[in-house]
Structure formats: structure tokens, C-alpha cells
XYZ file of C-alpha atoms in Angstrom:
560
model
C 6.199 -49.606 -11.154
C 4.617 -47.214 -8.638
C 6.330 -43.992 -7.652
C 5.374 -42.127 -4.521
C 6.531 -38.482 -4.598
C 4.497 -36.604 -2.025
C 5.920 -35.938 1.423
C 2.731 -34.141 2.563
C 1.325 -35.108 5.898
C -2.110 -36.805 5.490
C -4.856 -34.289 6.122
C -2.667 -31.315 5.577
C -2.777 -29.172 2.447
C 0.044 -29.781 0.097
C 2.333 -26.747 -0.420
C 1.234 -24.910 -3.558
C 4.627 -25.193 -5.258
C 4.683 -29.064 -5.278
C 2.300 -29.246 -8.233
C 2.016 -25.619 -9.516
C 1.755 -24.835 -13.220
C 3.977 -21.710 -13.627
C 3.872 -19.558 -16.782
C 7.221 -18.058 -17.911
C 6.907 -14.436 -18.905
C 9.843 -13.403 -21.072
C 9.327 -9.764 -20.262
C 10.679 -8.186 -23.419
C 8.338 -10.244 -25.586
C 5.125 -10.733 -23.631
C 3.165 -7.480 -23.965
C 4.238 -3.848 -24.714
C 2.037 -1.413 -22.764
C 3.888 1.750 -23.835
C 4.418 1.308 -27.608
C 8.146 1.373 -27.571
C 8.524 -2.157 -28.983
C 9.504 -3.745 -25.682
C 7.379 -5.762 -23.292
C 6.965 -4.198 -19.967
C 5.197 -4.271 -16.551
C 2.235 -2.361 -17.964
C 1.893 -5.132 -20.585
C 1.915 -7.853 -17.971
C -0.684 -6.014 -15.910
C -2.994 -5.737 -18.899
C -2.775 -9.529 -19.619
C -3.383 -10.798 -16.064
C -6.997 -11.736 -16.891
C -5.714 -13.866 -19.795
C -3.315 -15.642 -17.446
C -6.029 -16.226 -14.877
C -8.348 -17.614 -17.593
C -5.561 -19.850 -18.852
C -5.476 -21.381 -15.352
C -1.847 -20.984 -14.271
C -0.955 -20.877 -10.614
C 1.999 -18.494 -10.903
C 4.141 -16.495 -13.267
C 7.917 -16.369 -13.459
C 9.188 -13.010 -14.872
C 12.592 -12.885 -16.517
C 14.909 -10.112 -15.174
C 13.365 -6.674 -14.921
C 16.260 -4.908 -13.271
C 18.302 -2.077 -14.718
C 20.704 -3.573 -17.301
C 22.668 -2.569 -20.297
C 21.033 -5.663 -21.938
C 24.261 -7.261 -23.209
C 22.480 -10.578 -22.441
C 18.745 -9.936 -22.380
C 18.790 -8.491 -18.919
C 20.888 -11.238 -17.334
C 23.653 -8.641 -16.987
C 22.257 -6.799 -13.958
C 23.425 -3.371 -12.866
C 21.131 -2.944 -9.860
C 19.206 -5.798 -8.174
C 16.909 -3.484 -6.139
C 15.397 -1.433 -8.951
C 13.351 -1.739 -12.202
C 14.817 -0.871 -15.569
C 13.069 2.267 -16.814
C 12.375 0.457 -20.159
C 10.130 -1.932 -18.152
C 8.514 0.458 -15.673
C 9.011 1.560 -12.117
C 9.158 0.077 -8.663
C 5.685 1.291 -7.782
C 4.427 -0.311 -10.958
C 6.064 -3.606 -9.975
C 4.447 -3.431 -6.491
C 1.119 -2.800 -8.184
C 1.589 -5.810 -10.439
C 2.288 -7.973 -7.396
C -0.875 -6.842 -5.710
C -3.042 -7.336 -8.883
C -1.560 -10.696 -9.632
C -2.398 -11.883 -6.145
C -5.881 -10.711 -6.500
C -6.122 -12.886 -9.565
C -4.906 -15.832 -7.596
C -1.549 -15.731 -9.327
C 1.731 -15.878 -7.494
C 4.798 -14.074 -8.777
C 8.338 -15.513 -9.062
C 11.300 -13.236 -10.110
C 14.580 -14.141 -11.646
C 17.694 -13.616 -9.620
C 21.173 -13.742 -11.191
C 23.705 -14.482 -8.466
C 26.602 -15.884 -10.588
C 27.537 -12.545 -12.064
C 26.625 -8.856 -12.472
C 26.812 -6.467 -15.321
C 30.262 -4.832 -15.928
C 28.256 -1.554 -15.389
C 27.276 -2.604 -11.813
C 28.756 -0.197 -9.247
C 30.590 -2.983 -7.685
C 32.501 -3.826 -10.853
C 33.214 -0.234 -11.626
C 34.635 0.131 -8.064
C 36.712 -3.027 -8.631
C 38.230 -1.535 -11.809
C 39.105 1.673 -10.032
C 40.498 0.140 -6.914
C 43.109 -2.023 -8.488
C 44.715 -5.413 -7.635
C 44.544 -6.801 -4.147
C 41.756 -4.462 -3.093
C 38.572 -5.474 -1.208
C 36.546 -4.192 -4.106
C 38.274 -6.523 -6.509
C 37.825 -9.467 -4.139
C 34.122 -9.378 -4.815
C 34.878 -10.713 -8.282
C 37.256 -13.310 -9.688
C 40.411 -11.437 -10.677
C 43.638 -13.264 -11.388
C 47.090 -12.410 -12.728
C 47.791 -13.770 -16.234
C 50.339 -16.534 -16.927
C 53.562 -16.072 -18.874
C 56.411 -13.675 -18.427
C 54.149 -10.541 -18.952
C 50.947 -12.093 -17.773
C 49.658 -12.205 -21.382
C 48.045 -15.654 -21.136
C 44.665 -16.079 -19.326
C 44.886 -17.623 -15.893
C 43.194 -20.842 -17.081
C 42.050 -22.342 -20.410
C 38.382 -22.156 -19.472
C 35.964 -21.161 -22.198
C 32.868 -19.076 -22.080
C 29.448 -20.746 -22.384
C 28.839 -18.193 -25.208
C 32.019 -19.109 -26.987
C 35.616 -17.863 -26.760
C 37.823 -17.436 -23.656
C 36.242 -17.132 -20.239
C 38.777 -14.438 -19.144
C 39.169 -10.740 -20.150
C 42.165 -8.671 -19.303
C 41.687 -5.144 -17.906
C 43.858 -2.045 -18.310
C 45.438 -0.433 -15.276
C 45.077 3.184 -14.373
C 48.427 3.814 -16.004
C 47.297 2.375 -19.304
C 49.247 -0.873 -18.961
C 47.675 -4.337 -19.260
C 46.587 -5.594 -15.835
C 44.793 -8.574 -14.249
C 42.188 -10.850 -15.886
C 38.620 -11.275 -14.733
C 36.458 -14.379 -15.137
C 33.219 -14.287 -17.205
C 31.636 -17.663 -17.726
C 29.158 -16.001 -20.057
C 29.584 -12.668 -21.957
C 32.565 -10.383 -21.089
C 29.993 -7.850 -19.834
C 28.956 -10.413 -17.192
C 31.883 -10.632 -14.716
C 31.577 -13.599 -12.285
C 31.148 -12.886 -8.543
C 33.446 -14.316 -5.957
C 31.193 -16.332 -3.578
C 34.044 -16.984 -1.236
C 33.742 -13.371 -0.254
C 31.305 -12.946 2.607
C 30.227 -9.503 1.299
C 28.730 -11.253 -1.809
C 26.622 -13.559 0.318
C 25.413 -10.764 2.505
C 24.502 -8.658 -0.490
C 22.296 -11.265 -2.034
C 20.598 -12.252 1.210
C 19.588 -8.586 1.497
C 18.389 -8.572 -2.072
C 16.185 -11.618 -1.368
C 14.590 -9.851 1.671
C 14.148 -6.626 -0.380
C 11.854 -8.397 -2.847
C 10.274 -10.902 -0.385
C 9.182 -7.959 1.832
C 7.372 -6.464 -1.225
C 5.348 -9.658 -1.736
C 7.346 -11.630 -4.230
C 6.516 -15.356 -3.781
C 9.893 -16.754 -4.868
C 12.821 -16.757 -7.193
C 14.094 -18.681 -10.166
C 17.859 -18.864 -9.653
C 19.844 -18.300 -12.862
C 22.923 -20.537 -13.282
C 22.210 -22.164 -9.864
C 24.974 -24.716 -10.365
C 27.654 -22.123 -11.119
C 28.217 -19.933 -8.013
C 31.005 -21.868 -6.361
C 34.285 -22.544 -8.190
C 37.112 -24.944 -7.475
C 39.442 -22.587 -5.475
C 42.537 -24.021 -7.243
C 41.279 -22.963 -10.634
C 42.767 -25.869 -12.604
C 43.071 -26.043 -16.349
C 40.558 -28.132 -18.203
C 41.459 -31.312 -20.058
C 42.027 -30.683 -23.822
C 38.520 -31.997 -24.786
C 36.864 -29.208 -22.706
C 38.972 -26.409 -24.136
C 36.617 -26.143 -27.207
C 33.835 -23.458 -27.113
C 31.201 -25.878 -25.886
C 30.000 -26.704 -22.376
C 31.690 -29.791 -20.838
C 29.809 -33.107 -20.986
C 26.858 -33.405 -18.623
C 27.713 -35.661 -15.661
C 31.303 -34.522 -15.507
C 32.438 -32.194 -12.712
C 33.761 -28.996 -14.113
C 35.732 -26.715 -11.789
C 33.174 -23.919 -12.425
C 29.973 -26.031 -12.185
C 28.144 -28.024 -9.583
C 30.783 -27.572 -6.836
C 29.846 -28.873 -3.446
C 30.227 -25.446 -1.780
C 27.185 -24.167 -3.687
C 24.857 -26.042 -1.388
C 25.810 -24.072 1.745
C 24.618 -20.903 -0.135
C 21.248 -22.371 -0.731
C 20.903 -23.599 2.889
C 21.283 -20.020 4.004
C 18.793 -18.850 1.422
C 16.277 -21.491 2.486
C 16.358 -20.169 6.056
C 15.410 -16.688 4.783
C 12.585 -18.081 2.590
C 11.170 -20.141 5.568
C 11.272 -17.135 7.870
C 8.206 -15.589 6.211
C 4.696 -16.340 7.443
C 3.931 -17.816 4.046
C 7.361 -19.365 3.115
C 8.809 -18.184 -0.169
C 10.150 -20.657 -2.727
C 13.122 -21.212 -5.018
C 13.484 -23.050 -8.374
C 16.969 -23.709 -9.559
C 18.127 -23.454 -13.134
C 20.782 -26.190 -12.647
C 22.097 -27.909 -15.782
C 23.291 -30.866 -13.748
C 23.475 -34.542 -14.626
C 23.050 -37.303 -13.624
C 19.750 -36.940 -11.763
C 21.327 -37.938 -8.406
C 23.439 -34.808 -8.422
C 20.520 -32.705 -9.409
C 18.559 -34.166 -6.475
C 21.106 -32.666 -4.061
C 19.818 -29.159 -4.890
C 16.286 -29.970 -3.677
C 17.094 -31.659 -0.441
C 14.708 -30.531 2.367
C 16.914 -27.620 3.580
C 17.904 -26.332 0.150
C 15.883 -25.321 -2.939
C 12.217 -26.367 -3.386
C 12.261 -27.398 -7.022
C 14.565 -27.486 -10.007
C 13.893 -27.658 -13.736
C 14.007 -31.025 -15.366
C 16.188 -30.321 -18.371
C 16.728 -34.009 -19.127
C 13.010 -34.185 -19.933
C 13.239 -31.124 -22.119
C 16.211 -32.610 -23.982
C 14.636 -36.030 -24.504
C 13.792 -36.911 -28.088
C 10.317 -37.920 -29.262
C 10.839 -41.567 -28.325
C 8.839 -43.577 -25.861
C 11.814 -45.532 -24.471
C 13.928 -42.354 -24.013
C 11.032 -40.409 -22.413
C 10.291 -43.267 -20.026
C 13.924 -43.607 -18.943
C 14.050 -39.850 -18.165
C 10.735 -39.987 -16.285
C 11.838 -42.979 -14.240
C 15.259 -41.529 -13.393
C 13.874 -38.122 -12.558
C 11.078 -39.263 -10.299
C 13.332 -41.800 -8.547
C 16.180 -39.406 -7.898
C 14.191 -36.270 -7.091
C 11.604 -38.272 -5.108
C 14.343 -39.874 -3.040
C 14.826 -36.536 -1.235
C 11.147 -35.880 -0.873
C 10.995 -33.237 -3.604
C 8.542 -33.092 -6.490
C 9.793 -33.202 -10.147
C 9.243 -30.007 -12.160
C 8.654 -30.714 -15.901
C 9.517 -28.269 -18.674
C 9.335 -28.516 -22.448
C 10.625 -24.984 -23.608
C 12.073 -21.776 -22.306
C 13.834 -18.653 -23.563
C 17.219 -20.486 -23.942
C 16.245 -23.384 -26.152
C 14.555 -24.062 -29.439
C 10.747 -24.128 -29.074
C 9.534 -27.734 -28.870
C 7.150 -27.440 -31.786
C 10.221 -27.018 -33.979
C 12.413 -29.555 -32.017
C 9.701 -32.225 -32.348
C 9.372 -31.510 -36.023
C 13.039 -32.607 -36.736
C 14.762 -36.071 -36.503
C 16.153 -36.965 -33.082
C 19.600 -35.488 -32.604
C 19.086 -32.690 -35.090
C 16.431 -30.644 -33.296
C 18.411 -27.416 -33.567
C 18.897 -25.743 -36.899
C 22.527 -25.014 -36.127
C 23.154 -28.766 -35.795
C 22.334 -29.368 -39.503
C 20.146 -27.900 -42.206
C 17.161 -30.167 -41.633
C 13.852 -28.513 -42.365
C 11.398 -28.933 -39.553
C 7.905 -30.301 -40.226
C 5.889 -27.868 -38.177
C 2.681 -29.972 -38.756
C 4.356 -32.990 -37.151
C 5.994 -30.822 -34.567
C 2.769 -29.127 -33.423
C 0.954 -32.486 -33.246
C 3.703 -33.864 -31.062
C 3.925 -30.727 -28.996
C 0.189 -30.863 -28.179
C 0.699 -34.557 -27.078
C 3.748 -33.642 -25.034
C 1.693 -30.977 -23.186
C -0.753 -33.663 -22.027
C 2.051 -35.953 -21.013
C 3.882 -33.163 -19.071
C 0.652 -32.027 -17.259
C -0.338 -35.517 -16.357
C 2.958 -36.458 -14.694
C 3.310 -36.020 -10.931
C 4.782 -32.785 -9.722
C 4.821 -29.249 -11.259
C 5.171 -27.918 -14.739
C 6.313 -24.759 -16.507
C 4.584 -23.238 -19.557
C 6.818 -20.893 -21.715
C 4.820 -18.017 -23.098
C 3.482 -18.745 -26.520
C 3.612 -22.561 -26.241
C -0.056 -22.420 -25.394
C -0.584 -20.828 -28.862
C 1.504 -23.491 -30.565
C 4.287 -21.125 -31.636
C 7.274 -22.429 -33.418
C 10.927 -21.245 -33.321
C 11.513 -18.325 -35.701
C 14.601 -19.454 -37.554
C 14.666 -16.891 -40.458
C 15.171 -13.717 -38.429
C 17.373 -11.247 -40.437
C 20.954 -11.326 -39.074
C 20.836 -7.565 -38.616
C 18.190 -7.913 -35.920
C 19.906 -10.694 -33.893
C 20.728 -9.509 -30.369
C 21.840 -12.642 -28.551
C 25.536 -12.411 -27.742
C 25.878 -16.044 -28.906
C 25.757 -14.819 -32.497
C 28.825 -12.671 -32.233
C 30.761 -14.878 -29.752
C 30.340 -17.845 -32.056
C 31.734 -15.860 -35.017
C 28.298 -16.093 -36.705
C 28.084 -19.876 -36.635
C 25.276 -20.052 -34.077
C 22.226 -17.828 -34.466
C 21.604 -17.961 -30.743
C 18.315 -17.839 -28.841
C 16.472 -14.918 -30.367
C 14.205 -17.239 -32.419
C 12.507 -18.430 -29.203
C 12.110 -14.879 -27.889
C 10.067 -13.268 -30.689
C 7.150 -11.232 -29.256
C 4.030 -13.312 -29.010
C 0.871 -12.490 -30.999
C -2.357 -11.426 -29.235
C -4.738 -10.159 -31.859
C -5.169 -8.710 -35.344
C -3.898 -9.808 -38.766
C -0.627 -7.931 -39.007
C 2.325 -7.040 -36.775
C 2.524 -6.126 -33.924
C -0.492 -8.512 -33.502
C -1.631 -6.714 -30.358
C 1.778 -7.091 -28.769
C 1.913 -3.324 -28.618
C -0.321 -0.444 -29.889
C -1.086 -0.366 -33.565
C 1.798 1.139 -35.550
C 4.437 0.142 -33.001
C 7.369 -2.052 -34.068
C 8.343 -5.015 -31.923
C 11.981 -5.364 -30.954
C 12.086 -8.571 -33.020
C 9.918 -9.062 -36.133
C 6.988 -11.441 -35.972
C 6.175 -13.896 -38.737
C 3.160 -12.895 -40.896
C 1.834 -16.338 -40.540
C 1.218 -15.871 -36.826
C -2.047 -14.034 -37.650
C -3.767 -17.446 -37.414
C -2.076 -18.166 -34.057
C -3.079 -15.071 -32.094
C -4.731 -15.580 -28.788
C -7.850 -13.879 -30.088
C -7.991 -16.103 -33.136
C -7.745 -19.271 -30.963
C -9.938 -18.194 -28.049
C -13.191 -19.501 -29.375
C -11.922 -22.361 -31.476
C -12.414 -25.636 -29.386
C -9.725 -27.323 -31.536
C -7.080 -24.680 -30.949
C -3.889 -25.177 -28.924
C -4.985 -22.394 -26.591
C -8.229 -24.261 -25.943
C -6.328 -27.432 -25.325
C -4.137 -25.800 -22.687
C -7.129 -24.152 -21.066
C -8.982 -27.482 -20.925
C -5.910 -29.389 -19.659
C -5.309 -26.885 -16.844
C -8.946 -26.831 -15.854
C -9.100 -30.607 -15.636
C -5.723 -30.730 -13.836
C -7.299 -28.516 -11.116
C -10.438 -30.557 -11.016
C -9.014 -34.073 -10.964
C -7.711 -35.183 -7.554
C -5.435 -37.701 -9.407
C -3.424 -35.003 -11.002
C -0.572 -32.858 -9.645
C 1.524 -34.126 -6.853
C 1.239 -37.800 -5.927
C 1.698 -41.325 -7.225
C 1.776 -42.814 -10.674
C 2.094 -46.272 -12.072
C 3.222 -47.461 -15.483
C 0.785 -49.694 -17.333
C 1.650 -52.455 -19.841
C 1.731 -50.929 -23.296
C 2.853 -51.700 -26.841
C 6.363 -50.662 -27.869
C 6.429 -46.945 -28.556
C 3.531 -46.194 -26.308
C 3.677 -44.625 -22.878
C 0.705 -45.429 -20.591
C 0.419 -44.666 -16.924
C -2.297 -44.496 -14.207
C -2.833 -41.881 -11.510
C -5.302 -42.617 -8.682
C -8.107 -42.128 -8.442
C -9.316 -43.194 -11.819
C -7.041 -41.565 -14.401
C -4.945 -42.867 -17.260
C -2.739 -41.025 -19.707
C -1.713 -42.642 -22.992
C 0.837 -41.168 -25.405
C 1.402 -42.832 -28.820
C 4.899 -42.349 -30.121
C 4.814 -45.561 -32.148
C 4.486 -45.724 -35.977
C 0.854 -47.065 -35.815
C -2.422 -46.680 -33.855
C -2.413 -47.746 -30.212
C -5.224 -49.740 -28.570
C -6.851 -47.879 -25.713
C -7.320 -49.701 -22.391
C -10.895 -50.001 -20.951
C -12.206 -46.661 -19.892
C -15.339 -44.861 -18.985
C -14.796 -41.459 -20.662
C -12.270 -39.481 -22.745
C -11.487 -36.500 -20.583
C -9.235 -34.759 -23.127
C -7.276 -35.665 -26.306
C -4.443 -33.746 -27.898
C -6.263 -33.962 -31.236
C -9.874 -34.854 -31.977
C -10.419 -38.521 -32.823
C -13.537 -40.764 -32.936
C -12.852 -43.190 -30.148
C -16.233 -44.808 -30.493
C -15.746 -45.718 -34.185
C -12.143 -46.832 -33.656
C -11.000 -47.218 -30.037
C -7.356 -46.748 -30.995
C -5.170 -43.750 -30.387
C -3.647 -42.251 -33.629
C 0.124 -41.709 -34.040
C 1.599 -38.713 -32.178
C -1.579 -38.327 -30.095
C -2.102 -38.276 -26.363
C -5.278 -38.876 -24.365
C -6.497 -38.519 -20.794
C -9.064 -41.183 -19.773
C -11.292 -41.541 -16.788
C -11.227 -45.150 -15.690
C -12.572 -47.145 -12.714
C -10.555 -46.364 -9.661
C -8.397 -49.120 -8.239
C -9.016 -47.725 -4.737
């Protein structure tokens, strides 16, 4: 099978975003420049040389806007300012300039599905009362029942519990209910109101005019709701998200695409067009492809790839379906292994398939197995056609921190699940840079990070790995360097090769082959000229077979 993904005109340079490697900066946990325990803009600026040396093309920064931090900054109180805990607007503008001088583009997070309940709009909505223009910016509804005591629908919050909260009127009596698909502190906006669309178009221009290169769109599939607000079937009334592939009245509604068509016109109006990547938890892949049609978003995260188990058949099926569907509209596929919302893949791959998350069962992860597979998965991801995201710390081989004391947990999932789900804090622990004890260079000596770091991370710091050719950091640096050097890599074609069961093998032209061994035994290598890179050292001359849970990049004679 051969897949053609590029729609670039021959002789013209490909748009940078089609095969960019973008590094996710979870701001609170990346680098603390002020010593208050939180990552900040000063910290990012101090680590730009590291990012340039790593070889990434861009960074995506999680929300840095003023926020009460009910959900890690995704409850935004002002979309045109910087939270004082992270810095100032002049510091942000300086970061943009410095990043560009390092050859690194900057993508921000935008959160258009909801605001903070402390946003001036929502405070105005509460004060104005039912039927007001101020309330119409959000989703307010009367309750059901004789006294309106029952929520307007049986929808549940993604974080657990009801998706509606009742407000109290100015006279102290119970009033209307407002929709919050996430935490109660995150009221959903009403995208049927033209004032909402106009506001966000202005926010886009505010940051684009300051040099921001693009936006990652939070909950990109959730802005439009079914205007009839129907109840959910009984199976969906539980505190879990509805099954993927099923149209929920709050997710993946057709009206969302008109929003992104208007946004694309704004992005394309700049001399160097800006770009969008959508966080769209949408399945099947045909529906996801609708978000990256030529007049909508540029790319979208491939979460089916992230969710795939360590199994060759499952991985191949996801790769085939993703490249076919996304490629059918001329867009590149964007691969991702981890982010701030999921268990880090070192830990996921260290557990049996279907039990990757500790909350799904008390299965101890083998971090040795997980790290070996994670290194192999990195070479798989970076060899596939299209773009890729690297979540901060994955280049250091960091695992999920699953033994955080309950008193330090801050993710609203912990409370909303009635302490049955520890939430996402384990993937957000501040990363280690140097030294043999906390804060491991994350902040000044003597400072206390906002989440505690494992003592064992002293061997995983960036400094400890920098000069070790066998380290995970060295592997990522080498992979990104080769990716930039090899004309076969990035956007373009790929072709599956015949391989034994449990082995993925594909060719990229000119003259490149990637082999990933997920089988229970060694895999025979195809004819090759040179090993360009292997996920773990092995003596290919003594035994030309690839060990279990290994990946290798080979230079082969070109078919052209």
C-alpha cells in the first residue's frame, strides 16, 4: 500500500506546519524563573536554547491567561492578558521575538467552548438576570419540574457529575441553570450568539498581530450544541463521555464547521498565514477529517494513535485509517503519544493492553518495558508522514507519577469523581533539568515545585542525559536531526513492506525504511546500507535481527 499525503505544488516549498515537530510546554511545569514554584514565561525564555538544540520547529504553550486555576488555566477570565503568576504581556511579546530568533514558532492555546465563572461576561450574566443579552452569551435554561428543581437535561460533565448548575436570583431564590460540560467554574458559551463569535475573532487578531504563529483549539469539537437540547439515552447518563463515533448533542455538531471557516479566513489574511490545530476527540476518522478540510483547520491531533495499544495490528489499522481519511481532504496527519490530559506513554506501554491507566485496575507498570517501548514508539511516530507533537519530558523518558499524595492533587477530576479517579496531575509534575534533588533545576535552589517530583528523577534530568549517547534525550535529538536531514521524512509518501506478524515495516522515499518489532521474538532486518538510528543499541553486524520492542531507521537503496 502506498499513501500520498502531500498536496504541495511541485517546486514550491511545503508549508511548515505540514510536517512540523511541535513541543508542548505545559507552562506550570516547564521551568520556574521566579522561584514561586510555578513555571512561567521567564522559565520558557531561559530554556529556548535547549529547545532549539533539541530540534523542534515550534512550541505550543498551554493557557497563560488570567485564571482562577480551577482547571489548570482552562478556566479563562481574560483572553487578552497574561496571568501575573506567569508574567506580563511585554514578557510574552519578548518571548515571541526570542523564540523566532531561535527559529522556533509559537502556538498558543485558545479555549472557545467556555470561560471562567470569574470572566466579566459571566459576572454580568449573573447580575443581569433571565432573558438578558448578557445571559444569552452563555447557555442558561429554566429547570424542569414544578419548581424548576430538575436540570434542563440529563447531560453529565466530562469531569463527573451533572453538567448543569443552578444559580440564585438577586432576591435569594433559586433561578436558572447554566451548562458546564467541564467544571462548574467553566460555564459553556452560547455560540449561536453573534457576540461570542465576534469576541473570539477579535481575540485571534489580538494575538496574531503580536506575532503568534497559531492556536491549538481546546475542545474544538464542542462549541456547537444541538439547539433542541435533548436528553441522552440511559447509557450516556453515567459520568463518562459517550462512546466515540456516536453523535452527542454537545459534541461534533455540524454547525461547528462554520465557526472554523470564519477563523481560517482570519488566519489566511496575514502575510505569513497563521495556523490552527484542533483538539477534537472525534471518531471515526472520516468525521475527524471534516475538521481539516482546506477551508477549515490545518491539522488535528490523532488521538486514535495515542490510544492504540502496543500491538502491531492495532497500530497499523490506526495508521491506515488515519492517513486514508485525513489524506482524503489533502491534510497531513499529526501524530501524538502523550499530552497533559493522558497517562504518559512510558507508563501506558508498561501495562497490559486495556489496563494502561492505574484507575482502570491495580496493575503495576513495568517502567523498564514501558521506556523501551516508548523509545521505539518515538521512532515510529517521527518516521510516519506528517507532523508530530512531543509532550515536555517525554524526551527525558519520564513516566506518570502515580503516587502523588492526595493532599497535593489539584485536578478537578479528583473531587468530581468522589475520589475514585486521581485525575491528570501525574502527567503534569514539573520536569527535572539538573541536580540530584528537587527542584532539579525546575526553579531556583530551595524553591518548592507546585507538585512534588520523584527522587528517582535525579538520573533523568536533562543535564544527566545531555552527554550520554544512550539516553532518551540523545535519542530524540538524533531523531529530530535526522528527520530534518533526510528528504524522505516529514510530509510525503509511505509504503508498507512485507513483514512478519507483530512487526511494522514501511518505506519512505528516497531510501528510508522504519522497522518496529512488537512481536515476541527477534525480527529479521531487510537488506540495508546503514543503520541510521535505533531505539536501543544492538549489534546488527553480529546478529542482523531487531530485538523485541525495538525500532530502527535504515538507509536503503532508493527505489527511484
